[in-house]
Amino acid sequence: MTGGLRRTAVAGVVAATLGLGGEPAPPAGVPGIDVLDYDVELSLELSGAFFQGRVSIRLAVQDPRPSELPLDLSGLEVEWVRVDGADTPFRRDGGTLRVPLPRSVEVGDELVVEVLYGGSPVDGLILRENVHGVRSAFVDNWPDRARFWLPSIDHPSDKATIRFTVHAPSAWSVVANGRMVGEPSPTDAGALGGARGRRTWRWESGVPVSTYNMVVGASEFAIRSVGTAACGRAPATTRDDGCVDVSYWVYPADTSFAAELFARAPQMVDFFADLIGPFPFEKLANVQSATRFGGMENASAIFYSEDAIARGTMAEGTVSHEIAHQWFGDSVTEAEWSHLWLSEGFATYFGALFFEEADGTDDFRRRMEESRRRYISSDDVGQPIVRAESNLMDLLNRNNYQKGGWVLHMLRGVLGDEDFFRGVREYYGRYAGDVILTADFQRTMEEVSGKNLEWFFRQWVREPGYPRIAISTEWFAASGELEIRILQEQRDSWPTFRFAVDVEFELPGRTLRRSVDVRDRDHTVRLTLPQAPTGITFDPDGWILKEIIGDG
Ligand SMILES: [Zn+2]
């Protein structure tokens, strides 16, 4: 996502068990349970703060066989629970709905657990008037707020397919993950909540997604297609032409700004499909919504801040960031929240790469420089990127976003464009639809490049800080040598950074570049030059995340 409101108090946010240091932690879903599919029916109203829901959860029982299914569910009333069609006693235990599994269930069996529930959600499903005073319903889950409206295994490591049947006031349009199934039709009298002049919309994602990406949005929308993209590179599409439709769903008053904002969305999808791999989902809708974030990358249905679109302040960089997330975060997903940079750092960097391609190197470098400034000016520099936070909202920090993006940029600098992008394509090819940890990315990049990158990932991802560099020089006329002294003056608790850096020398009528391999806190090198330079630029192309604190 982008523009996250940090430090927002969220009821019921849990601290995941997090992997620290080099060894990846095992995924922290529920041992012995693999949810395969959520089939959700929602009844939405034109007034009040009430909804009804029914979900059928199809799951596989694995080793170790659990005795119960602990579903995440906060607030709301549960009317009944059925396991394979049989009414089953259940227990509410804080934010957990505990459903005993029949004794006859064995490892390898599949079960269907059905829950009828409803009430006034305190979070996760936002039922209120939108920025123009029109009643709306929007889901906003990140990181673990799906539990406020959907009984679920609410952890990114357990992906599942999802189907939605949504009964909504007839003036509303309903968007959700995946593809729309049929056209909206008058709601049946026997539907959840009854007919009452409503319409029923059906959506389904045949591609498994994490719960934080499962959304429904319903309001009075203007719906516009911006075109098609990823033609022939969209295995999940059901269109005959092999493309995905790229659309926006915005409030009617905001269509002219939206037309500008999303004009290049198909171009972005094509760019990422070329650079990374096939587009993973059935379509791509860009939706004005009640999300608390600037943008939220829900799989195939990106939600954007309704205020930022209504005010005309939403930046195109948010659009490219959220679209890049469809590959990184939504398709290749961190198995543990502490590895969030695999989602946010990638979206930050690949989102910026679109502008390098479309608008030129200067535009891209401005974005990277802005990222650098925001990182080094933050309090987050004292912590490593991969780090447990007891409040998951605290993960929306400048390590996971700005520094994470820079880690990828520096890795591109170390490996060169060919190996870097070949490695990224291999990583996406291996793990699309799956969940991963940083070690999986490191291993893939090492295998593709043939280089040991342990030092790189340790110093940049698992240790805090960045090099703070003081440079001094002295010219030795007799030998025609320039001595350059590079001091790393960061805190003692930060690592000594290893990096190769270009130094550019201004000579009369020309410039000359040399590469310097820095591995020590106090590094001195002598370079032979044709004459004394009149100027020196350290890292002229901006490949190293650093701060120059003085020069000689
Ligand atoms: Zn993001």
Tab-separated table of N, CA, C and O in Angstrom, residues 42-45 49-53 76 117-128 136-141 145-150 166 172 215-218 290 303:
chain	number	residue	atom	x	y	z
A	42	LEU	N	-22.866	-11.931	1.256
A	42	LEU	CA	-22.984	-10.737	2.089
A	42	LEU	C	-24.288	-10.021	1.758
A	42	LEU	O	-24.643	-9.871	0.584
A	43	SER	N	-24.963	-9.573	2.796
A	43	SER	CA	-26.184	-8.791	2.640
A	43	SER	C	-25.904	-7.376	3.119
A	43	SER	O	-25.619	-7.154	4.299
A	44	LEU	N	-25.960	-6.399	2.193
A	44	LEU	CA	-25.633	-5.006	2.509
A	44	LEU	C	-26.903	-4.156	2.463
A	44	LEU	O	-27.806	-4.410	1.669
A	45	GLU	N	-26.923	-3.133	3.310
A	45	GLU	CA	-28.126	-2.309	3.481
A	45	GLU	C	-27.854	-0.870	3.065
A	45	GLU	O	-26.706	-0.418	3.070
A	49	ALA	N	-25.642	0.401	10.297
A	49	ALA	CA	-24.253	-0.062	10.289
A	49	ALA	C	-24.224	-1.573	10.458
A	49	ALA	O	-23.368	-2.134	11.120
A	50	PHE	N	-25.193	-2.236	9.847
A	50	PHE	CA	-25.431	-3.653	10.076
A	50	PHE	C	-25.247	-4.416	8.771
A	50	PHE	O	-25.576	-3.918	7.699
A	51	PHE	N	-24.726	-5.607	8.827
A	51	PHE	CA	-24.697	-6.477	7.650
A	51	PHE	C	-24.883	-7.916	8.111
A	51	PHE	O	-24.758	-8.233	9.297
A	52	GLN	N	-25.212	-8.768	7.155
A	52	GLN	CA	-25.277	-10.199	7.445
A	52	GLN	C	-24.310	-10.926	6.529
A	52	GLN	O	-24.103	-10.505	5.374
A	53	GLY	N	-23.747	-12.020	7.024
A	53	GLY	CA	-22.820	-12.787	6.206
A	53	GLY	C	-22.998	-14.274	6.399
A	53	GLY	O	-23.470	-14.736	7.451
A	76	LEU	N	-19.168	-9.108	16.091
A	76	LEU	CA	-20.223	-9.774	15.325
A	76	LEU	C	-20.870	-10.921	16.113
A	76	LEU	O	-20.299	-11.450	17.057
A	117	TYR	N	-23.492	-15.406	10.249
A	117	TYR	CA	-23.060	-14.398	11.219
A	117	TYR	C	-23.535	-13.030	10.747
A	117	TYR	O	-24.089	-12.883	9.651
A	118	GLY	N	-23.281	-11.994	11.579
A	118	GLY	CA	-23.655	-10.640	11.181
A	118	GLY	C	-23.544	-9.688	12.357
A	118	GLY	O	-23.122	-10.071	13.448
A	119	GLY	N	-23.881	-8.428	12.102
A	119	GLY	CA	-23.811	-7.416	13.148
A	119	GLY	C	-23.216	-6.131	12.611
A	119	GLY	O	-23.221	-5.886	11.400
A	120	SER	N	-22.729	-5.318	13.535
A	120	SER	CA	-22.098	-4.049	13.167
A	120	SER	C	-20.589	-4.210	13.276
A	120	SER	O	-20.067	-4.311	14.386
A	121	PRO	N	-19.887	-4.228	12.177
A	121	PRO	CA	-18.442	-4.423	12.247
A	121	PRO	C	-17.749	-3.203	12.847
A	121	PRO	O	-18.090	-2.071	12.501
A	122	VAL	N	-16.793	-3.431	13.766
A	122	VAL	CA	-16.076	-2.284	14.341
A	122	VAL	C	-14.919	-1.870	13.447
A	122	VAL	O	-14.337	-0.801	13.618
A	123	ASP	N	-14.558	-2.692	12.471
A	123	ASP	CA	-13.451	-2.380	11.567
A	123	ASP	C	-13.556	-3.351	10.389
A	123	ASP	O	-14.408	-4.237	10.371
A	124	GLY	N	-12.680	-3.163	9.393
A	124	GLY	CA	-12.573	-4.136	8.299
A	124	GLY	C	-13.620	-3.962	7.213
A	124	GLY	O	-13.292	-4.023	6.033
A	125	LEU	N	-14.871	-3.778	7.593
A	125	LEU	CA	-15.942	-3.486	6.635
A	125	LEU	C	-16.514	-2.132	7.033
A	125	LEU	O	-17.078	-1.987	8.119
A	126	ILE	N	-16.304	-1.157	6.149
A	126	ILE	CA	-16.643	0.228	6.483
A	126	ILE	C	-17.983	0.557	5.838
A	126	ILE	O	-18.099	0.604	4.611
A	127	LEU	N	-18.991	0.768	6.685
A	127	LEU	CA	-20.354	1.039	6.220
A	127	LEU	C	-20.678	2.478	6.591
A	127	LEU	O	-20.940	2.787	7.745
A	128	ARG	N	-20.613	3.368	5.602
A	128	ARG	CA	-20.877	4.776	5.914
A	128	ARG	C	-21.066	5.555	4.613
A	128	ARG	O	-20.936	4.998	3.521
A	136	SER	N	-22.122	3.770	1.241
A	136	SER	CA	-21.209	2.846	0.572
A	136	SER	C	-20.813	1.742	1.530
A	136	SER	O	-21.036	1.848	2.746
A	137	ALA	N	-20.204	0.707	0.994
A	137	ALA	CA	-19.646	-0.379	1.810
A	137	ALA	C	-18.288	-0.747	1.221
A	137	ALA	O	-18.196	-1.056	0.024
A	138	PHE	N	-17.248	-0.649	2.041
A	138	PHE	CA	-15.910	-0.999	1.554
A	138	PHE	C	-15.172	-1.859	2.573
A	138	PHE	O	-15.136	-1.530	3.767
A	139	VAL	N	-14.548	-2.902	2.066
A	139	VAL	CA	-13.663	-3.715	2.890
A	139	VAL	C	-12.266	-3.095	2.859
A	139	VAL	O	-11.816	-2.607	1.818
A	140	ASP	N	-11.594	-3.103	4.012
A	140	ASP	CA	-10.218	-2.591	4.112
A	140	ASP	C	-9.495	-3.446	5.162
A	140	ASP	O	-9.692	-3.243	6.352
A	141	ASN	N	-8.688	-4.390	4.723
A	141	ASN	CA	-8.217	-5.457	5.611
A	141	ASN	C	-6.820	-5.303	6.191
A	141	ASN	O	-6.513	-5.938	7.202
A	145	ARG	N	-7.282	-7.315	9.429
A	145	ARG	CA	-8.599	-6.805	9.803
A	145	ARG	C	-9.727	-7.491	9.035
A	145	ARG	O	-10.879	-7.105	9.173
A	146	ALA	N	-9.386	-8.523	8.250
A	146	ALA	CA	-10.452	-9.304	7.604
A	146	ALA	C	-11.317	-9.958	8.666
A	146	ALA	O	-12.515	-10.175	8.475
A	147	ARG	N	-10.724	-10.263	9.819
A	147	ARG	CA	-11.436	-10.956	10.911
A	147	ARG	C	-12.608	-10.154	11.462
A	147	ARG	O	-13.415	-10.699	12.196
A	148	PHE	N	-12.685	-8.860	11.123
A	148	PHE	CA	-13.807	-8.052	11.609
A	148	PHE	C	-15.062	-8.225	10.758
A	148	PHE	O	-16.126	-7.732	11.117
A	149	TRP	N	-14.910	-8.888	9.594
A	149	TRP	CA	-16.115	-9.113	8.784
A	149	TRP	C	-16.177	-10.513	8.175
A	149	TRP	O	-17.221	-10.914	7.670
A	150	LEU	N	-15.065	-11.262	8.253
A	150	LEU	CA	-15.025	-12.583	7.627
A	150	LEU	C	-14.373	-13.594	8.563
A	150	LEU	O	-13.181	-13.460	8.875
A	166	VAL	N	-23.006	-10.977	-3.409
A	166	VAL	CA	-23.281	-9.771	-2.628
A	166	VAL	C	-24.640	-9.215	-3.022
A	166	VAL	O	-24.880	-8.910	-4.198
A	172	TRP	N	-26.466	0.613	-6.295
A	172	TRP	CA	-25.033	0.377	-6.132
A	172	TRP	C	-24.477	-0.563	-7.199
A	172	TRP	O	-25.182	-1.427	-7.718
A	215	VAL	N	-11.420	-8.419	-0.959
A	215	VAL	CA	-12.231	-7.212	-0.790
A	215	VAL	C	-13.521	-7.208	-1.585
A	215	VAL	O	-13.640	-7.844	-2.624
A	216	VAL	N	-14.433	-6.394	-1.043
A	216	VAL	CA	-15.660	-6.007	-1.738
A	216	VAL	C	-15.781	-4.493	-1.609
A	216	VAL	O	-15.483	-3.939	-0.548
A	217	GLY	N	-16.185	-3.833	-2.678
A	217	GLY	CA	-16.497	-2.411	-2.618
A	217	GLY	C	-17.855	-2.193	-3.277
A	217	GLY	O	-18.127	-2.756	-4.337
A	218	ALA	N	-18.709	-1.406	-2.629
A	218	ALA	CA	-20.059	-1.204	-3.170
A	218	ALA	C	-20.479	0.240	-2.945
A	218	ALA	O	-20.429	0.747	-1.827
A	290	ALA	N	-13.102	3.688	0.628
A	290	ALA	CA	-12.936	4.200	1.988
A	290	ALA	C	-11.691	3.640	2.665
A	290	ALA	O	-11.576	3.711	3.886
A	303	PHE	N	-7.754	-0.586	-4.175
A	303	PHE	CA	-8.575	0.451	-3.545
A	303	PHE	C	-7.702	1.683	-3.297
A	303	PHE	O	-6.587	1.571	-2.775
